[in-house]
Amino acid sequence: MALSIRRLRDDFGAEISGVDLTRPIDDAVFAAIRDAFDEYSVLVFPDQKFDDESQIAFSRRFGPLETTISTNSGGGTHIADISNVDPKTNEIIPVDGWLSKYNSGNEMWHTDSSFKPVPALASLLSGREVPPVGAETEFASMRIAYDDLSAAEQDRLEGLVAVHDFSYSRGLVDPKLMDEKQSAAVPPVRQAVVRTNPANGRKAFYSGSHAREIVGWPVEEGRALLKDLVARAVKPERVYTHKWRQFDLVIWDNRCILHRGRPWDKSRHRRVMHRTTVAGDVPTVPDQ
Ligand code: OGA
Ligand code: MN
């Protein structure tokens, strides 16, 4: 069966059908998927009945996987479990508990692992159980928004370096969420503000909730710029809202895509989502 690719919007995103990713796929099919990833930035694959093992096997085709810093790691270290269900008890976790708050950090616009020295290439999120209402995931393209900047605005960003800091962003949820030991495990890192996709030369700016300040700039000024970049990318008309169906797999390019989870009735509806994260290969700045 041939791959069928349908655009989700004019500017980014595609839905791909005609392939079962839970089984081994041949190199030509994977090459087409990898090309589509560089081209469309967000790929939706309906009806992929993954378990953790098959999700990890498919994800590895993109490259080595990150190990998660997550705390709800029912599925093992390559699976980031962002569910509101405790895998040990199979019960919904308390909505006002630590883990629920921690996971709600995903409701700010961000790009995965920008707080790591080498940030993630791709995330693959599998919807195992999805609520009937709410809990959409929204996506916005920092590549499309970069293209829309004036030449002067683009020039101003060139060569800038930002500090990304997980304790900063989780501190926005609750200043006491992370204790000293947890913060020490994720020290701030430096990331380029402009990134280029080596496969096609397309540039994107790179910001999000973890971006704290610009190196060498007054903190508030740098933060204002980083927030303004996010605001430009996530204008409502530029956002793709993914309404989950059970067994959707969504893959996004963390080099150029911002995403956020939307709230839902967390005390009432189960949401079981397992993410694999493909590591990046090089730092975005030489002196990282
Ligand atoms: C993630 C994430 C948002 C969501 O898995 O990295 O941010 O909708 N998820 O669950
Ligand atoms: Mn995320």
mmCIF file of N, CA, C and O and ligand atoms in Angstrom, residues 82 105-108 110-113 123 125 137 170 210 252 254 259-261 275, ligand 2:
data_model
loop_
_atom_site.group_PDB
_atom_site.id
_atom_site.type_symbol
_atom_site.label_atom_id
_atom_site.label_comp_id
_atom_site.label_asym_id
_atom_site.label_seq_id
_atom_site.Cartn_x
_atom_site.Cartn_y
_atom_site.Cartn_z
ATOM 1 N N ILE A 82 3.147 11.135 29.879
ATOM 2 C CA ILE A 82 2.560 12.409 30.291
ATOM 3 C C ILE A 82 1.067 12.257 30.584
ATOM 4 O O ILE A 82 0.286 13.183 30.439
ATOM 5 N N GLY A 105 2.925 22.083 33.024
ATOM 6 C CA GLY A 105 3.934 22.904 32.351
ATOM 7 C C GLY A 105 3.863 22.738 30.837
ATOM 8 O O GLY A 105 4.230 23.638 30.082
ATOM 9 N N ASN A 106 3.366 21.594 30.382
ATOM 10 C CA ASN A 106 3.210 21.336 28.936
ATOM 11 C C ASN A 106 2.120 22.181 28.314
ATOM 12 O O ASN A 106 1.941 22.157 27.091
ATOM 13 N N GLU A 107 1.359 22.909 29.135
ATOM 14 C CA GLU A 107 0.289 23.759 28.590
ATOM 15 C C GLU A 107 0.794 25.149 28.215
ATOM 16 O O GLU A 107 0.032 25.990 27.750
ATOM 17 N N MET A 108 2.094 25.394 28.423
ATOM 18 C CA MET A 108 2.714 26.619 27.899
ATOM 19 C C MET A 108 3.362 26.269 26.554
ATOM 20 O O MET A 108 3.865 25.156 26.378
ATOM 21 N N HIS A 110 5.968 25.551 24.024
ATOM 22 C CA HIS A 110 7.363 25.143 24.250
ATOM 23 C C HIS A 110 7.836 24.248 23.114
ATOM 24 O O HIS A 110 7.050 23.829 22.254
ATOM 25 N N THR A 111 9.118 23.964 23.136
ATOM 26 C CA THR A 111 9.678 22.962 22.239
ATOM 27 C C THR A 111 10.446 21.989 23.121
ATOM 28 O O THR A 111 11.137 22.386 24.049
ATOM 29 N N ASP A 112 10.266 20.683 22.875
ATOM 30 C CA ASP A 112 10.751 19.687 23.829
ATOM 31 C C ASP A 112 12.275 19.695 23.949
ATOM 32 O O ASP A 112 12.991 19.734 22.940
ATOM 33 N N SER A 113 12.706 19.640 25.198
ATOM 34 C CA SER A 113 14.130 19.479 25.519
ATOM 35 C C SER A 113 15.011 20.638 25.071
ATOM 36 O O SER A 113 16.216 20.462 24.925
ATOM 37 N N SER A 123 9.684 14.654 18.458
ATOM 38 C CA SER A 123 8.891 13.967 19.470
ATOM 39 C C SER A 123 7.821 13.157 18.756
ATOM 40 O O SER A 123 7.290 13.588 17.723
ATOM 41 N N LEU A 125 4.300 11.340 19.746
ATOM 42 C CA LEU A 125 3.328 11.220 20.827
ATOM 43 C C LEU A 125 2.178 10.312 20.389
ATOM 44 O O LEU A 125 1.536 10.548 19.364
ATOM 45 N N THR A 137 -3.839 19.070 21.325
ATOM 46 C CA THR A 137 -2.472 19.597 21.305
ATOM 47 C C THR A 137 -2.398 20.608 20.166
ATOM 48 O O THR A 137 -2.859 20.322 19.049
ATOM 49 N N ARG A 170 9.320 25.738 34.679
ATOM 50 C CA ARG A 170 8.457 25.074 35.655
ATOM 51 C C ARG A 170 8.180 26.009 36.839
ATOM 52 O O ARG A 170 7.123 25.938 37.466
ATOM 53 N N HIS A 210 10.845 27.588 27.872
ATOM 54 C CA HIS A 210 12.101 27.410 28.613
ATOM 55 C C HIS A 210 13.090 28.548 28.360
ATOM 56 O O HIS A 210 14.085 28.671 29.085
ATOM 57 N N TRP A 252 6.433 15.641 15.698
ATOM 58 C CA TRP A 252 6.745 17.034 15.364
ATOM 59 C C TRP A 252 8.241 17.303 15.432
ATOM 60 O O TRP A 252 8.984 16.599 16.108
ATOM 61 N N ASN A 254 11.016 19.385 16.646
ATOM 62 C CA ASN A 254 11.278 20.315 17.754
ATOM 63 C C ASN A 254 12.227 21.447 17.379
ATOM 64 O O ASN A 254 12.360 22.400 18.142
ATOM 65 N N HIS A 259 4.674 23.750 20.596
ATOM 66 C CA HIS A 259 3.417 23.047 20.855
ATOM 67 C C HIS A 259 3.010 23.286 22.296
ATOM 68 O O HIS A 259 3.811 23.693 23.128
ATOM 69 N N ARG A 260 1.726 23.047 22.550
ATOM 70 C CA ARG A 260 1.227 23.079 23.926
ATOM 71 C C ARG A 260 0.018 22.183 24.043
ATOM 72 O O ARG A 260 -0.748 22.009 23.094
ATOM 73 N N GLY A 261 -0.155 21.628 25.230
ATOM 74 C CA GLY A 261 -1.349 20.832 25.504
ATOM 75 C C GLY A 261 -2.446 21.751 26.003
ATOM 76 O O GLY A 261 -2.180 22.760 26.650
ATOM 77 N N ARG A 275 5.162 9.378 25.048
ATOM 78 C CA ARG A 275 6.010 10.099 24.096
ATOM 79 C C ARG A 275 7.402 9.483 24.030
ATOM 80 O O ARG A 275 7.995 9.170 25.065
HETATM 81 MN MN MN B 2 6.154 18.913 24.990
#
